Structures are given as structure tokens and as C-alpha cells.
Coordinates of C-alpha atoms and ligand atoms in Angstrom, one line a residue:
X1 CA 34.0 76.5 85.8
X2 CA 32.2 76.3 82.4
X3 CA 28.7 74.7 82.5
X4 CA 28.6 71.2 81.2
X5 CA 25.2 71.0 79.4
X6 CA 23.5 67.6 78.8
X7 CA 20.2 67.0 77.2
X8 CA 18.4 64.0 78.8
X9 CA 15.9 62.1 76.7
X10 CA 14.6 59.3 78.9
X11 CA 12.1 58.0 76.2
X12 CA 9.8 55.0 76.8
X13 CA 9.4 51.8 78.8
X14 CA 12.4 51.3 81.2
X15 CA 14.0 54.5 79.8
X16 CA 12.8 56.8 82.5
X17 CA 13.7 54.3 85.3
X18 CA 17.3 53.8 84.2
X19 CA 17.8 57.4 83.4
X20 CA 16.6 58.3 87.0
X21 CA 19.6 56.4 88.2
X22 CA 21.9 58.4 86.0
X23 CA 20.3 61.6 87.3
X24 CA 21.3 60.6 90.8
X25 CA 24.9 60.3 89.6
X26 CA 24.7 63.8 88.1
X27 CA 23.4 65.2 91.4
X28 CA 26.3 63.4 93.1
X29 CA 28.9 65.0 90.7
X30 CA 27.2 68.4 91.0
X31 CA 27.4 68.3 94.8
X32 CA 31.2 68.1 94.2
X33 CA 31.3 71.1 91.8
X34 CA 31.2 69.5 88.4
X35 CA 28.6 71.9 87.1
X36 CA 26.5 69.6 84.9
X37 CA 23.4 71.3 83.7
X38 CA 20.8 68.8 82.7
X39 CA 17.8 69.7 80.5
X40 CA 15.2 67.2 79.8
X41 CA 12.8 66.5 76.9
X42 CA 10.7 63.9 75.2
X43 CA 11.6 61.4 72.5
X44 CA 9.9 58.4 70.9
X45 CA 6.5 57.2 72.1
X46 CA 6.5 59.8 74.9
X47 CA 6.9 62.5 72.2
X48 CA 4.2 61.0 70.0
X49 CA 1.8 61.1 72.9
X50 CA 2.6 64.7 73.7
X51 CA 3.2 66.2 70.2
X52 CA 2.1 63.6 67.6
X53 CA 5.7 63.2 66.4
X54 CA 8.6 61.0 67.7
X55 CA 11.0 64.0 67.7
X56 CA 9.6 67.5 67.9
X57 CA 11.5 70.2 65.9
X58 CA 12.1 72.1 69.2
X59 CA 13.6 69.0 70.8
X60 CA 15.9 68.6 67.8
X61 CA 16.9 72.3 67.9
X62 CA 17.7 71.8 71.6
X63 CA 19.8 68.7 70.9
X64 CA 21.7 70.6 68.3
X65 CA 22.4 73.5 70.6
X66 CA 23.4 71.4 73.6
X67 CA 25.3 68.9 71.5
X68 CA 25.6 66.2 74.3
X69 CA 22.6 63.9 74.5
X70 CA 21.9 61.1 76.9
X71 CA 19.1 58.8 75.9
X72 CA 17.2 55.9 77.7
X73 CA 15.3 53.9 75.1
X74 CA 12.4 54.3 72.8
X75 CA 9.5 52.2 71.5
X76 CA 6.8 49.8 72.8
X77 CA 3.6 48.0 71.9
X78 CA 1.5 51.1 72.3
X79 CA 3.0 52.6 69.2
X80 CA 3.6 49.4 67.1
X81 CA 0.5 50.0 64.9
X82 CA 1.9 53.3 63.6
X83 CA 3.3 53.6 60.1
X84 CA 7.0 53.3 59.8
X85 CA 7.6 57.0 59.4
X86 CA 5.8 57.8 62.6
X87 CA 7.2 55.1 64.9
X88 CA 9.1 56.0 68.1
X89 CA 12.3 54.6 66.6
X90 CA 12.2 57.3 63.9
X91 CA 12.9 59.8 66.6
X92 CA 16.2 58.1 67.4
X93 CA 17.1 57.8 63.7
X94 CA 16.4 61.4 63.1
X95 CA 18.5 62.5 66.0
X96 CA 21.4 60.4 64.7
X97 CA 21.1 61.8 61.3
X98 CA 20.5 65.5 62.2
X99 CA 23.4 65.5 64.7
X100 CA 25.7 63.9 62.0
X101 CA 26.7 61.0 64.2
X102 CA 29.0 59.1 62.0
X103 CA 31.0 57.2 64.5
X104 CA 29.4 54.5 66.7
X105 CA 31.4 53.2 69.7
X106 CA 30.5 49.9 71.2
X107 CA 32.8 48.7 73.9
X108 CA 32.9 45.1 74.9
X109 CA 34.0 45.0 78.5
X110 CA 34.0 41.9 80.6
X111 CA 33.6 42.4 84.3
X112 CA 35.4 39.7 86.3
X113 CA 32.3 39.1 88.4
X114 CA 30.3 38.4 85.3
X115 CA 32.8 36.4 83.4
X116 CA 30.6 33.2 83.7
X117 CA 27.8 35.0 81.9
X118 CA 29.7 34.6 78.6
X119 CA 29.1 31.6 76.5
X120 CA 32.8 31.4 75.8
X121 CA 35.4 29.9 78.1
X122 CA 36.3 32.2 81.0
X123 CA 40.0 32.1 80.1
X124 CA 39.1 33.5 76.6
X125 CA 37.1 36.5 77.9
X126 CA 38.4 37.3 81.3
X127 CA 39.6 40.9 81.5
X128 CA 38.4 41.6 78.0
X129 CA 38.3 45.3 77.0
X130 CA 37.9 46.1 73.4
X131 CA 36.1 48.8 71.4
X132 CA 34.3 48.4 68.1
X133 CA 34.1 51.6 66.1
X134 CA 31.5 51.4 63.4
X135 CA 31.0 53.9 60.6
X136 CA 27.3 54.8 61.0
X137 CA 26.1 57.1 58.2
X138 CA 27.6 55.7 55.0
X139 CA 28.1 52.4 53.2
X140 CA 25.6 49.9 51.9
X141 CA 22.7 51.0 54.2
X142 CA 22.6 54.4 52.4
X143 CA 24.3 54.0 49.1
X144 CA 22.5 54.7 45.8
X145 CA 21.1 53.2 43.7
X146 CA 19.1 51.0 46.0
X147 CA 15.7 49.3 45.5
X148 CA 13.8 46.4 43.9
X149 CA 12.8 46.6 40.3
X150 CA 10.6 44.5 38.0
X151 CA 12.4 42.9 35.1
X152 CA 10.9 42.6 31.6
X153 CA 10.7 38.9 32.0
X154 CA 8.5 39.3 35.1
X155 CA 11.3 38.5 37.5
X156 CA 12.6 41.0 40.1
X157 CA 16.0 42.4 40.8
X158 CA 17.3 44.0 44.1
X159 CA 20.2 46.4 44.4
X160 CA 22.1 47.8 47.4
X161 CA 25.2 49.9 46.8
X162 CA 28.2 49.8 49.0
X163 CA 29.9 53.2 48.6
X164 CA 32.5 55.1 50.6
X165 CA 34.4 58.3 49.8
X166 CA 37.9 59.2 51.1
X167 CA 36.6 62.0 53.4
X168 CA 34.2 59.5 55.0
X169 CA 37.0 57.0 55.6
X170 CA 39.5 59.6 56.8
X171 CA 37.2 61.0 59.5
X172 CA 36.3 57.6 61.0
X173 CA 39.9 56.6 60.8
X174 CA 40.9 59.7 62.8
X175 CA 38.4 58.9 65.5
X176 CA 39.8 55.3 65.7
X177 CA 43.4 56.6 66.1
X178 CA 42.4 59.2 68.7
X179 CA 40.5 56.6 70.7
X180 CA 43.4 54.2 70.5
X181 CA 45.9 56.8 71.8
X182 CA 43.8 57.0 75.0
X183 CA 43.7 53.2 75.3
X184 CA 46.3 50.6 74.4
X185 CA 47.4 52.4 71.2
X186 CA 46.4 49.6 68.8
X187 CA 43.9 49.8 65.8
X188 CA 42.7 47.0 63.7
X189 CA 41.1 48.2 60.5
X190 CA 38.6 45.7 59.1
X191 CA 37.2 45.3 55.5
X192 CA 37.3 42.9 52.6
X193 CA 39.9 44.4 50.3
X194 CA 40.4 41.0 48.8
X195 CA 37.0 41.1 47.1
X196 CA 35.5 44.7 47.4
X197 CA 36.7 48.0 45.9
X198 CA 35.4 49.9 48.9
X199 CA 37.6 47.6 50.9
X200 CA 40.7 48.5 48.8
X201 CA 40.0 52.2 49.2
X202 CA 39.3 51.8 52.9
X203 CA 42.6 50.0 53.5
X204 CA 44.6 52.5 51.5
X205 CA 43.0 55.5 53.1
X206 CA 43.3 54.3 56.7
X207 CA 47.0 53.5 56.0
X208 CA 47.5 57.0 54.6
X209 CA 45.9 58.7 57.6
X210 CA 48.0 56.6 59.9
X211 CA 51.3 57.3 58.1
X212 CA 50.7 61.0 57.9
X213 CA 49.0 61.8 61.2
X214 CA 49.2 58.9 63.7
X215 CA 52.5 56.9 63.0
X216 CA 52.8 56.3 66.8
X217 CA 49.7 54.1 66.8
X218 CA 50.0 50.4 65.9
X219 CA 47.9 49.7 62.9
X220 CA 46.9 46.3 61.5
X221 CA 44.5 45.4 58.6
X222 CA 42.3 42.4 58.7
X223 CA 39.6 40.9 56.5
X224 CA 36.1 41.0 58.1
X225 CA 35.6 37.2 57.9
X226 CA 38.8 36.6 59.7
X227 CA 38.0 39.2 62.3
X228 CA 34.7 37.5 63.0
X229 CA 36.7 34.3 63.7
X230 CA 39.5 36.0 65.7
X231 CA 36.9 37.7 68.0
X232 CA 35.9 34.3 69.2
X233 CA 39.3 32.7 69.1
X234 CA 41.4 35.3 70.8
X235 CA 39.5 38.6 71.5
X236 CA 42.4 39.9 73.6
X237 CA 44.4 40.7 70.5
X238 CA 42.2 43.7 69.8
X239 CA 42.1 47.2 71.2
X240 CA 40.1 49.4 68.8
X241 CA 38.5 47.8 65.7
X242 CA 37.4 50.2 63.1
X243 CA 35.1 49.1 60.3
X244 CA 32.3 50.1 57.9
X245 CA 28.6 50.2 58.6
X246 CA 27.7 46.7 57.5
X247 CA 30.6 44.8 59.0
X248 CA 30.4 47.0 62.1
X249 CA 26.7 46.1 62.6
X250 CA 27.6 42.4 62.7
X251 CA 30.9 42.5 64.5
X252 CA 29.7 44.8 67.3
X253 CA 26.8 42.4 68.1
X254 CA 29.3 39.5 68.0
X255 CA 31.7 41.3 70.3
X256 CA 28.8 42.4 72.6
X257 CA 27.8 38.8 73.1
X258 CA 31.3 38.0 74.4
X259 CA 30.3 39.9 77.5
X260 CA 27.0 38.0 78.1
X261 CA 24.3 40.4 79.0
X262 CA 22.2 43.0 77.1
X263 CA 21.6 45.0 80.3
X264 CA 25.3 45.7 80.6
X265 CA 26.1 47.1 77.2
X266 CA 26.7 50.9 76.7
X267 CA 27.2 52.8 73.4
X268 CA 28.2 56.2 72.1
X269 CA 27.7 57.9 68.8
X270 CA 29.9 60.8 67.9
X271 CA 29.7 63.5 65.2
X272 CA 31.9 66.3 63.8
X273 CA 33.7 68.6 66.1
X274 CA 31.7 71.8 67.1
X275 CA 33.2 75.3 67.2
X276 CA 33.8 74.8 70.9
X277 CA 36.0 71.7 70.1
X278 CA 33.6 69.2 71.5
X279 CA 31.8 66.7 69.2
X280 CA 28.1 66.2 68.9
X281 CA 27.4 63.0 70.8
X282 CA 24.6 60.7 71.8
X283 CA 25.0 58.2 74.6
X284 CA 22.6 55.3 75.1
X285 CA 22.4 51.7 76.3
X286 CA 22.4 49.1 73.5
X287 CA 19.2 47.5 74.8
X288 CA 15.6 48.7 74.0
X289 CA 12.8 49.9 76.1
X290 CA 12.0 46.4 77.6
X291 CA 8.2 46.9 77.8
X292 CA 7.9 43.5 79.4
X293 CA 9.5 44.7 82.6
X294 CA 8.8 48.5 82.5
X295 CA 7.6 50.3 85.6
X296 CA 8.4 47.3 87.9
X297 CA 11.9 48.3 89.3
X298 CA 13.3 45.3 87.5
X299 CA 15.5 46.9 84.8
X300 CA 19.3 46.8 85.0
X301 CA 20.5 50.4 85.0
X302 CA 24.2 49.5 84.4
X303 CA 24.2 49.8 80.6
X304 CA 22.8 53.3 81.0
X305 CA 25.2 54.2 83.8
X306 CA 28.1 52.8 81.7
X307 CA 26.9 55.0 78.8
X308 CA 27.1 57.9 81.2
X309 CA 30.7 56.9 81.9
X310 CA 31.4 57.1 78.2
X311 CA 29.8 60.6 78.2
X312 CA 32.2 61.7 81.0
X313 CA 35.2 60.4 79.0
X314 CA 34.3 61.4 75.4
X315 CA 32.3 64.6 75.8
X316 CA 33.9 66.2 78.9
X317 CA 37.4 64.7 78.9
X318 CA 36.8 63.4 82.4
X319 CA 38.6 60.1 81.8
X320 CA 39.6 59.5 85.5
X321 CA 36.0 60.1 86.6
X322 CA 34.8 57.6 83.9
X323 CA 37.4 55.0 85.0
X324 CA 36.2 55.5 88.6
X325 CA 32.5 55.1 87.7
X326 CA 33.3 51.9 85.8
X327 CA 35.3 50.8 88.8
X328 CA 32.3 51.5 91.0
X329 CA 30.1 49.2 88.8
X330 CA 32.8 46.5 89.0
X331 CA 32.9 46.8 92.8
X332 CA 29.1 46.5 93.1
X333 CA 29.1 43.3 90.9
X334 CA 32.0 41.9 92.9
X335 CA 30.0 42.5 96.1
X336 CA 27.4 40.2 94.5
X337 CA 24.6 42.6 93.7
X338 CA 22.6 41.7 90.6
X339 CA 19.4 42.8 88.9
X340 CA 17.1 40.0 87.7
X341 CA 18.6 39.8 84.2
X342 CA 22.1 38.9 85.5
X343 CA 21.1 37.2 88.7
X344 CA 22.7 33.8 89.5
X345 CA 22.3 31.6 92.5
X346 CA 24.4 32.8 95.5
X347 CA 24.2 36.5 94.5
X348 CA 21.9 39.2 95.9
X349 CA 19.0 40.2 93.8
X350 CA 18.3 44.0 93.7
X351 CA 15.9 46.3 91.9
X352 CA 16.7 49.2 89.6
X353 CA 16.8 51.8 92.3
X354 CA 18.9 49.8 94.7
X355 CA 21.4 49.0 92.0
X356 CA 21.7 52.8 91.3
X357 CA 22.2 53.4 95.0
X358 CA 24.8 50.7 95.3
X359 CA 26.8 52.3 92.4
X360 CA 26.6 55.7 94.2
X361 CA 27.9 54.1 97.4
X362 CA 30.8 52.4 95.6
X363 CA 31.6 55.7 93.8
X364 CA 31.6 57.5 97.1
X365 CA 33.9 54.9 98.6
X366 CA 36.3 55.0 95.7
X367 CA 36.4 58.8 95.7
X368 CA 36.9 59.0 99.5
Ligands
NAD1 P1 14.7 45.0 74.3 O1 16.2 45.3 74.3 O2 13.9 46.1 74.8 O3 14.4 43.7 75.2 C1 14.9 42.4 74.9 C2 14.9 41.6 76.2 O4 15.9 42.0 77.1 C3 13.6 41.7 77.0 O5 13.2 40.5 77.6 C4 13.9 42.7 78.1 O6 13.2 42.6 79.3 C5 15.4 42.5 78.3 N1 16.1 43.7 78.7 C6 16.5 44.7 77.9 N2 17.1 45.6 78.5 C7 17.1 45.3 79.8 C8 17.6 45.9 81.0 N3 18.2 47.1 81.0 N4 17.5 45.2 82.2 C9 16.9 44.0 82.2 N5 16.4 43.4 81.1 C10 16.5 44.0 79.9 O7 14.4 44.6 72.9 P2 12.9 44.3 72.2 O8 12.1 43.6 73.3 O9 13.2 43.6 71.0 O10 12.3 45.7 71.9 C11 11.4 46.4 72.8 C12 11.1 47.8 72.3 O11 12.4 48.5 72.3 C13 10.7 47.8 70.8 O12 9.7 48.8 70.6 C14 11.9 48.1 70.0 O13 11.7 48.7 68.8 C15 12.6 49.0 71.0 N6 14.1 49.1 70.8 C16 14.6 50.3 71.1 C17 16.0 50.5 71.0 C18 16.6 51.8 71.4 O14 15.9 52.7 71.9 N7 17.8 52.1 71.1 C19 16.8 49.4 70.7 C20 16.2 48.1 70.5 C21 14.8 48.0 70.6

């Protein structure tokens, strides 16, 4: 069997603790012949301490070569005083840029056992499983011209430019349709074609890609403001939502909160296909390095474990294994085990390591 290479970048704060739980999973899979080959390197504050930079060129070269990266978290108070260009977070941004990760996947998955954690009524969120696909490298966060200028009358003027080209829209649309085909076959494309030219082009281009290449997938267009409302009113109507960088930034946070807890949210960022057919990809929990609880066996490893499930599904086409791992997480929650961040009266409080062990046990039971 071909080797399945993964570059592990645990990073800072709780990063190494939660990644250690993923490492146990990799060992479990390898004992069953999956052939994962894990390499490990430094990123963020850990890389600054060792090399003086948040992403060493050798680490970047390795990430490019391996193509599949699993990251814990970066940052912490120790490095807060550094100038912006040298902060730990720059390591992550450089990685995203250099790997060309243009598609950001943020699932919102509500586990039955945690349905009470949402601020919404349980009947609105129960069984929820949707995916926000955000364009990550274009749009208003990068468009030129941008800046603040002095005006002759002493006032100032600020400009950001929302810009998208048809190739940029086509490639994210294709990812959306491909993801939908593996899910419930429904895509909602979100923009503001009523007031923005980029929205008009976005809508036309997504429709063209659909009609030419993915006519079997159900496609709907929706204005971003309406989408923000519909996510709260009836989130079950969505399967895959594809949208630009700015709207995706807002809508993915909104959708995440439908599920309740930061310690439960995974993410993936995908790039262009490589010669071997796989895409460059970075998997990481949505949360940060949580310095307030680091090193105390308090962190919830589930967001990181669920990010690894995404890695199985999207980088190695191990969809059944990913489903089973998500099933194992659901089972552990149903059995009442909770880390401190999701603990409620009547459930059993466990630490990071025990939670990792419980997931392994459940995986073993489901695989038996
Ligand atoms: P954070 O996500 O690290 O923490 C916010 C709160 O949620 C904290 O109270 C923390 O204890 C809790 N929390 C987060 N993840 C948890 C988990 N897995 N289990 C239990 N509790 C958890 O955000 P912050 O405090 O704003 O930032 C801390 C550092 O992380 C900063 O340096 C920030 O720049 C960095 N950061 C990194 C990333 C990343 O690596 N992708 C993302 C966000 C923030």
C-alpha cells in the first residue's frame, strides 16, 4: 500500500496536547495497516523560539512536499510583544498562502448529546449537518487598491476592493459541487448580486459551472443577508453553502455557533490538485492555542480529532473511516464524557488524555 504522508505541526499552547491524541489515533490506524507516515515540525511560537521565525523555510518546503498538514494551534502571550510580521500567526498565514489554500471548509455538525449547548431551540438544530465553503485567497481582504489616504482638505479616505475573476470563482464552485456529491447533493451559492458586480459575476459563473459540469447537483442562489437569517430560522435547508471570503468569514462563524462550543469545531483548507491527484491541504481546529488552560490536561481534543476525520475524508478518500471516527466521537458524548468546556451537571468530566482514550475505545468498538 502507498504511504500516506502527513506533516504534523502541533504549534503552541494546547496544540501539542490535542495533537498527541490524534497521534494515538494514527498509531491505532497504523496497527491496522493504514500506512500513515507522520513527520513532525515546528510552527508559530515554538518555531520562533527555535529558529527566530514562525515558519522556517525548511518547514515550508517540507509542507509543500508532503502536501497534507495537520496543525494544532499557534500563538500565546509569550510572543504578543513581537511586531506583526514576526508573530506566531504569521506562520499559519504563510502556510495557507504558500500552499495555495483557496477553499476553507467549516462544517457545522450538531451532536445529539450536545444539542442543548446551542443557544437556539433544540428542534431547530437537532441533527444539523451543513458545510460552509469559503473562498479564502481572494476578494476584499486582498483586492487592490487598498489603504488609507490623506485628502487635500485634511480628511482621510479608506479603500478596500472587492474583486473576483472567473477562474477564482470556477475553482471554488467546483470544490462545492464535488463536496455536495459526497453529501446530500445540494449547493447554495451566496453573494449579493442585487447590489454588487462581484455578486453578479459570482452568480453567473457558478451557474455556468453547474450547467456544464455538475447538472446532477441541486443549485440555489441566495443573497448573503437572507442566508444569515435563514441559518438561524431553518438551518436544515442547507447542505453545502459556497460563498466569498468576506461573507464566508461571517457566515461560517454564525453557523459554528449553531453548534455551541469552540472546542468541537474542525476545519480544512484545500488547494489546487497536485500531480498525484491529491490537493494540498491543511487541517486544524477552529479554536486557538488557549494559553489559559495549556499544559493542564483540560483542553478538549475533539475539534482536533474531528479535523483529522476531515483529513481522512478529503486527503485520503477514507470516507467510511471518517464517518466511523465521527461516530466514535458521538458515542463518547452520548456516554456522557465531557471535557471542562462542554461539561454540564450529570455528565462525567474527563481530561484531554482520557477523552482521547475514550474516542479510541469507541472507535475500536465500532470497528469490531
Ligand atoms: P482561543 O480559541 O485560544 O481561546 C478562547 C477561549 O476558548 C479560551 O477561554 C480557551 O480556554 C477556550 N478554548 C479554546 N479551545 C479550547 C479547547 N480545545 N478546549 C477547551 N477550551 C478551549 O482564542 P484566544 O484566547 O482569543 O487566543 C489565544 C491565542 O491563540 C492567541 O495567541 C491567538 O492569536 C491564537 N489563535 C490562534 C488560532 C489558530 O492557531 N488557528 C486561532 C485563534 C486564535
